[in-house]
């Protein structure tokens, strides 16, 4: 919205407020998010990880077959404690190193999530 032109600055403020409210409502109620096969790298996953605390109802997150590596995995690992209802995380087919996978697995286990619901192959 920063690059959009508005004839009245009030319109920009109203649109931004409406967008924030709608985005918050949608994210809070989403139970499943599937962003598989989108070619997302670490930057996109970091952006998503920053938004995950807004996903209060999220139970399943699918991020398989993207391009995220250790930096994206670390961002997700850091966000896991704030994702109280998340019980399935799929990251199959991403170029995450063994060390990155271990970091995610440890964060998943610390959060009390079932081991068989973390898909990292």
JSON list of C-alpha atoms in Angstrom, two decimals:
[
{"chain": "A", "resi": 1, "resn": "UNK", "atom": "CA", "xyz": [0.00, 0.00, 0.00]},
{"chain": "A", "resi": 2, "resn": "UNK", "atom": "CA", "xyz": [3.00, 2.25, 0.43]},
{"chain": "A", "resi": 3, "resn": "UNK", "atom": "CA", "xyz": [3.34, 2.68, -3.32]},
{"chain": "A", "resi": 4, "resn": "UNK", "atom": "CA", "xyz": [-0.37, 3.27, -3.98]},
{"chain": "A", "resi": 5, "resn": "UNK", "atom": "CA", "xyz": [-1.65, 6.76, -4.67]},
{"chain": "A", "resi": 6, "resn": "UNK", "atom": "CA", "xyz": [-4.60, 8.14, -2.75]},
{"chain": "A", "resi": 7, "resn": "UNK", "atom": "CA", "xyz": [-6.40, 11.40, -3.36]},
{"chain": "A", "resi": 8, "resn": "UNK", "atom": "CA", "xyz": [-7.01, 11.78, 0.35]},
{"chain": "A", "resi": 9, "resn": "UNK", "atom": "CA", "xyz": [-4.58, 10.69, 3.10]},
{"chain": "A", "resi": 10, "resn": "UNK", "atom": "CA", "xyz": [-7.58, 9.67, 5.20]},
{"chain": "A", "resi": 11, "resn": "UNK", "atom": "CA", "xyz": [-8.40, 7.02, 2.59]},
{"chain": "A", "resi": 12, "resn": "UNK", "atom": "CA", "xyz": [-4.96, 5.46, 3.06]},
{"chain": "A", "resi": 13, "resn": "UNK", "atom": "CA", "xyz": [-5.35, 5.38, 6.84]},
{"chain": "A", "resi": 14, "resn": "UNK", "atom": "CA", "xyz": [-8.83, 3.86, 6.59]},
{"chain": "A", "resi": 15, "resn": "UNK", "atom": "CA", "xyz": [-7.71, 1.23, 4.10]},
{"chain": "A", "resi": 16, "resn": "UNK", "atom": "CA", "xyz": [-4.66, 0.30, 6.18]},
{"chain": "A", "resi": 17, "resn": "UNK", "atom": "CA", "xyz": [-6.76, -0.02, 9.34]},
{"chain": "A", "resi": 18, "resn": "UNK", "atom": "CA", "xyz": [-9.35, -2.13, 7.53]},
{"chain": "A", "resi": 19, "resn": "UNK", "atom": "CA", "xyz": [-6.64, -4.35, 6.06]},
{"chain": "A", "resi": 20, "resn": "UNK", "atom": "CA", "xyz": [-4.95, -4.86, 9.45]},
{"chain": "A", "resi": 21, "resn": "UNK", "atom": "CA", "xyz": [-8.27, -5.75, 11.08]},
{"chain": "A", "resi": 22, "resn": "UNK", "atom": "CA", "xyz": [-9.29, -8.17, 8.30]},
{"chain": "A", "resi": 23, "resn": "UNK", "atom": "CA", "xyz": [-5.84, -9.78, 8.18]},
{"chain": "A", "resi": 24, "resn": "UNK", "atom": "CA", "xyz": [-5.87, -10.25, 11.96]},
{"chain": "A", "resi": 25, "resn": "UNK", "atom": "CA", "xyz": [-9.35, -11.80, 11.93]},
{"chain": "A", "resi": 26, "resn": "UNK", "atom": "CA", "xyz": [-8.48, -14.21, 9.11]},
{"chain": "A", "resi": 27, "resn": "UNK", "atom": "CA", "xyz": [-5.15, -15.26, 10.58]},
{"chain": "A", "resi": 28, "resn": "UNK", "atom": "CA", "xyz": [-6.64, -15.78, 14.04]},
{"chain": "A", "resi": 29, "resn": "UNK", "atom": "CA", "xyz": [-9.25, -18.22, 12.72]},
{"chain": "A", "resi": 30, "resn": "UNK", "atom": "CA", "xyz": [-7.16, -20.18, 10.18]},
{"chain": "A", "resi": 31, "resn": "UNK", "atom": "CA", "xyz": [-6.74, -23.82, 11.24]},
{"chain": "A", "resi": 32, "resn": "UNK", "atom": "CA", "xyz": [-4.75, -24.96, 8.21]},
{"chain": "A", "resi": 33, "resn": "UNK", "atom": "CA", "xyz": [-2.24, -23.04, 6.11]},
{"chain": "A", "resi": 34, "resn": "UNK", "atom": "CA", "xyz": [-0.73, -24.72, 3.06]},
{"chain": "A", "resi": 35, "resn": "UNK", "atom": "CA", "xyz": [2.13, -22.87, 1.41]},
{"chain": "A", "resi": 36, "resn": "UNK", "atom": "CA", "xyz": [3.71, -25.92, -0.22]},
{"chain": "A", "resi": 37, "resn": "UNK", "atom": "CA", "xyz": [5.31, -25.80, -3.69]},
{"chain": "A", "resi": 38, "resn": "UNK", "atom": "CA", "xyz": [5.55, -22.00, -3.79]},
{"chain": "A", "resi": 39, "resn": "UNK", "atom": "CA", "xyz": [9.32, -21.71, -4.10]},
{"chain": "A", "resi": 40, "resn": "UNK", "atom": "CA", "xyz": [9.55, -19.83, -0.81]},
{"chain": "A", "resi": 41, "resn": "UNK", "atom": "CA", "xyz": [13.03, -19.23, 0.54]},
{"chain": "A", "resi": 42, "resn": "UNK", "atom": "CA", "xyz": [14.27, -18.15, 3.94]},
{"chain": "A", "resi": 43, "resn": "UNK", "atom": "CA", "xyz": [12.98, -14.58, 3.62]},
{"chain": "A", "resi": 44, "resn": "UNK", "atom": "CA", "xyz": [9.40, -15.65, 2.99]},
{"chain": "A", "resi": 45, "resn": "UNK", "atom": "CA", "xyz": [9.51, -18.22, 5.80]},
{"chain": "A", "resi": 46, "resn": "UNK", "atom": "CA", "xyz": [10.92, -15.61, 8.19]},
{"chain": "A", "resi": 47, "resn": "UNK", "atom": "CA", "xyz": [8.04, -13.28, 7.30]},
{"chain": "A", "resi": 48, "resn": "UNK", "atom": "CA", "xyz": [5.55, -16.08, 7.89]},
{"chain": "A", "resi": 49, "resn": "UNK", "atom": "CA", "xyz": [7.21, -17.04, 11.19]},
{"chain": "A", "resi": 50, "resn": "UNK", "atom": "CA", "xyz": [6.82, -13.45, 12.40]},
{"chain": "A", "resi": 51, "resn": "UNK", "atom": "CA", "xyz": [3.07, -13.65, 11.66]},
{"chain": "A", "resi": 52, "resn": "UNK", "atom": "CA", "xyz": [2.51, -17.08, 13.26]},
{"chain": "A", "resi": 53, "resn": "UNK", "atom": "CA", "xyz": [1.71, -15.68, 16.73]},
{"chain": "A", "resi": 54, "resn": "UNK", "atom": "CA", "xyz": [-1.39, -14.14, 15.12]},
{"chain": "A", "resi": 55, "resn": "UNK", "atom": "CA", "xyz": [-2.54, -17.62, 14.06]},
{"chain": "A", "resi": 56, "resn": "UNK", "atom": "CA", "xyz": [-4.28, -18.51, 17.30]},
{"chain": "A", "resi": 57, "resn": "UNK", "atom": "CA", "xyz": [-6.27, -21.42, 15.80]},
{"chain": "A", "resi": 58, "resn": "UNK", "atom": "CA", "xyz": [-3.57, -22.85, 13.54]},
{"chain": "A", "resi": 59, "resn": "UNK", "atom": "CA", "xyz": [-3.32, -26.63, 13.85]},
{"chain": "A", "resi": 60, "resn": "UNK", "atom": "CA", "xyz": [-1.57, -27.66, 10.61]},
{"chain": "A", "resi": 61, "resn": "UNK", "atom": "CA", "xyz": [1.13, -25.81, 8.66]},
{"chain": "A", "resi": 62, "resn": "UNK", "atom": "CA", "xyz": [2.34, -27.19, 5.34]},
{"chain": "A", "resi": 63, "resn": "UNK", "atom": "CA", "xyz": [5.55, -25.71, 3.89]},
{"chain": "A", "resi": 64, "resn": "UNK", "atom": "CA", "xyz": [6.84, -28.69, 1.92]},
{"chain": "A", "resi": 65, "resn": "UNK", "atom": "CA", "xyz": [8.83, -28.50, -1.30]},
{"chain": "A", "resi": 66, "resn": "UNK", "atom": "CA", "xyz": [9.95, -24.91, -1.04]},
{"chain": "A", "resi": 67, "resn": "UNK", "atom": "CA", "xyz": [13.49, -23.50, -0.95]},
{"chain": "A", "resi": 68, "resn": "UNK", "atom": "CA", "xyz": [13.85, -22.68, 2.73]},
{"chain": "A", "resi": 69, "resn": "UNK", "atom": "CA", "xyz": [17.06, -23.62, 4.49]},
{"chain": "A", "resi": 70, "resn": "UNK", "atom": "CA", "xyz": [18.50, -23.28, 7.97]},
{"chain": "A", "resi": 71, "resn": "UNK", "atom": "CA", "xyz": [17.61, -19.59, 8.45]},
{"chain": "A", "resi": 72, "resn": "UNK", "atom": "CA", "xyz": [13.93, -20.26, 7.73]},
{"chain": "A", "resi": 73, "resn": "UNK", "atom": "CA", "xyz": [14.01, -23.36, 9.93]},
{"chain": "A", "resi": 74, "resn": "UNK", "atom": "CA", "xyz": [15.52, -21.32, 12.78]},
{"chain": "A", "resi": 75, "resn": "UNK", "atom": "CA", "xyz": [12.78, -18.69, 12.45]},
{"chain": "A", "resi": 76, "resn": "UNK", "atom": "CA", "xyz": [10.12, -21.39, 12.62]},
{"chain": "A", "resi": 77, "resn": "UNK", "atom": "CA", "xyz": [11.82, -23.02, 15.61]},
{"chain": "A", "resi": 78, "resn": "UNK", "atom": "CA", "xyz": [11.81, -19.68, 17.42]},
{"chain": "A", "resi": 79, "resn": "UNK", "atom": "CA", "xyz": [8.10, -19.15, 16.65]},
{"chain": "A", "resi": 80, "resn": "UNK", "atom": "CA", "xyz": [6.94, -22.61, 17.78]},
{"chain": "A", "resi": 81, "resn": "UNK", "atom": "CA", "xyz": [6.45, -21.74, 21.46]},
{"chain": "A", "resi": 82, "resn": "UNK", "atom": "CA", "xyz": [3.96, -19.07, 20.40]},
{"chain": "A", "resi": 83, "resn": "UNK", "atom": "CA", "xyz": [1.90, -21.49, 18.29]},
{"chain": "A", "resi": 84, "resn": "UNK", "atom": "CA", "xyz": [-0.03, -23.20, 21.06]},
{"chain": "A", "resi": 85, "resn": "UNK", "atom": "CA", "xyz": [-2.45, -25.23, 18.92]},
{"chain": "A", "resi": 86, "resn": "UNK", "atom": "CA", "xyz": [-0.05, -26.25, 16.14]},
{"chain": "A", "resi": 87, "resn": "UNK", "atom": "CA", "xyz": [0.14, -30.03, 16.00]},
{"chain": "A", "resi": 88, "resn": "UNK", "atom": "CA", "xyz": [1.41, -30.68, 12.43]},
{"chain": "A", "resi": 89, "resn": "UNK", "atom": "CA", "xyz": [4.36, -29.08, 10.66]},
{"chain": "A", "resi": 90, "resn": "UNK", "atom": "CA", "xyz": [5.41, -30.31, 7.22]},
{"chain": "A", "resi": 91, "resn": "UNK", "atom": "CA", "xyz": [8.71, -29.16, 5.71]},
{"chain": "A", "resi": 92, "resn": "UNK", "atom": "CA", "xyz": [9.56, -32.13, 3.48]},
{"chain": "A", "resi": 93, "resn": "UNK", "atom": "CA", "xyz": [11.68, -31.43, 0.43]},
{"chain": "A", "resi": 94, "resn": "UNK", "atom": "CA", "xyz": [13.33, -28.24, 1.71]},
{"chain": "A", "resi": 95, "resn": "UNK", "atom": "CA", "xyz": [17.13, -27.89, 1.68]},
{"chain": "A", "resi": 96, "resn": "UNK", "atom": "CA", "xyz": [17.47, -27.80, 5.46]},
{"chain": "A", "resi": 97, "resn": "UNK", "atom": "CA", "xyz": [20.73, -29.21, 6.81]},
{"chain": "A", "resi": 98, "resn": "UNK", "atom": "CA", "xyz": [20.87, -31.94, 9.42]},
{"chain": "A", "resi": 99, "resn": "UNK", "atom": "CA", "xyz": [21.74, -29.28, 12.00]},
{"chain": "A", "resi": 100, "resn": "UNK", "atom": "CA", "xyz": [18.73, -27.18, 11.00]},
{"chain": "A", "resi": 101, "resn": "UNK", "atom": "CA", "xyz": [16.47, -30.23, 11.18]},
{"chain": "A", "resi": 102, "resn": "UNK", "atom": "CA", "xyz": [17.82, -31.03, 14.63]},
{"chain": "A", "resi": 103, "resn": "UNK", "atom": "CA", "xyz": [17.12, -27.48, 15.80]},
{"chain": "A", "resi": 104, "resn": "UNK", "atom": "CA", "xyz": [13.52, -27.74, 14.58]},
{"chain": "A", "resi": 105, "resn": "UNK", "atom": "CA", "xyz": [13.04, -31.19, 16.08]},
{"chain": "A", "resi": 106, "resn": "UNK", "atom": "CA", "xyz": [14.33, -30.03, 19.48]},
{"chain": "A", "resi": 107, "resn": "UNK", "atom": "CA", "xyz": [12.06, -26.95, 19.43]},
{"chain": "A", "resi": 108, "resn": "UNK", "atom": "CA", "xyz": [9.11, -29.15, 18.41]},
{"chain": "A", "resi": 109, "resn": "UNK", "atom": "CA", "xyz": [9.79, -31.58, 21.25]},
{"chain": "A", "resi": 110, "resn": "UNK", "atom": "CA", "xyz": [10.27, -28.78, 23.82]},
{"chain": "A", "resi": 111, "resn": "UNK", "atom": "CA", "xyz": [6.88, -27.43, 22.77]},
{"chain": "A", "resi": 112, "resn": "UNK", "atom": "CA", "xyz": [5.34, -30.80, 23.62]},
{"chain": "A", "resi": 113, "resn": "UNK", "atom": "CA", "xyz": [4.32, -31.66, 20.08]},
{"chain": "A", "resi": 114, "resn": "UNK", "atom": "CA", "xyz": [4.02, -35.26, 18.81]},
{"chain": "A", "resi": 115, "resn": "UNK", "atom": "CA", "xyz": [7.22, -36.40, 17.07]},
{"chain": "A", "resi": 116, "resn": "UNK", "atom": "CA", "xyz": [5.32, -38.14, 14.28]},
{"chain": "A", "resi": 117, "resn": "UNK", "atom": "CA", "xyz": [3.67, -34.86, 13.24]},
{"chain": "A", "resi": 118, "resn": "UNK", "atom": "CA", "xyz": [6.91, -33.11, 12.29]},
{"chain": "A", "resi": 119, "resn": "UNK", "atom": "CA", "xyz": [7.70, -33.92, 8.67]},
{"chain": "A", "resi": 120, "resn": "UNK", "atom": "CA", "xyz": [11.29, -33.04, 7.75]},
{"chain": "A", "resi": 121, "resn": "UNK", "atom": "CA", "xyz": [12.41, -35.74, 5.29]}
]
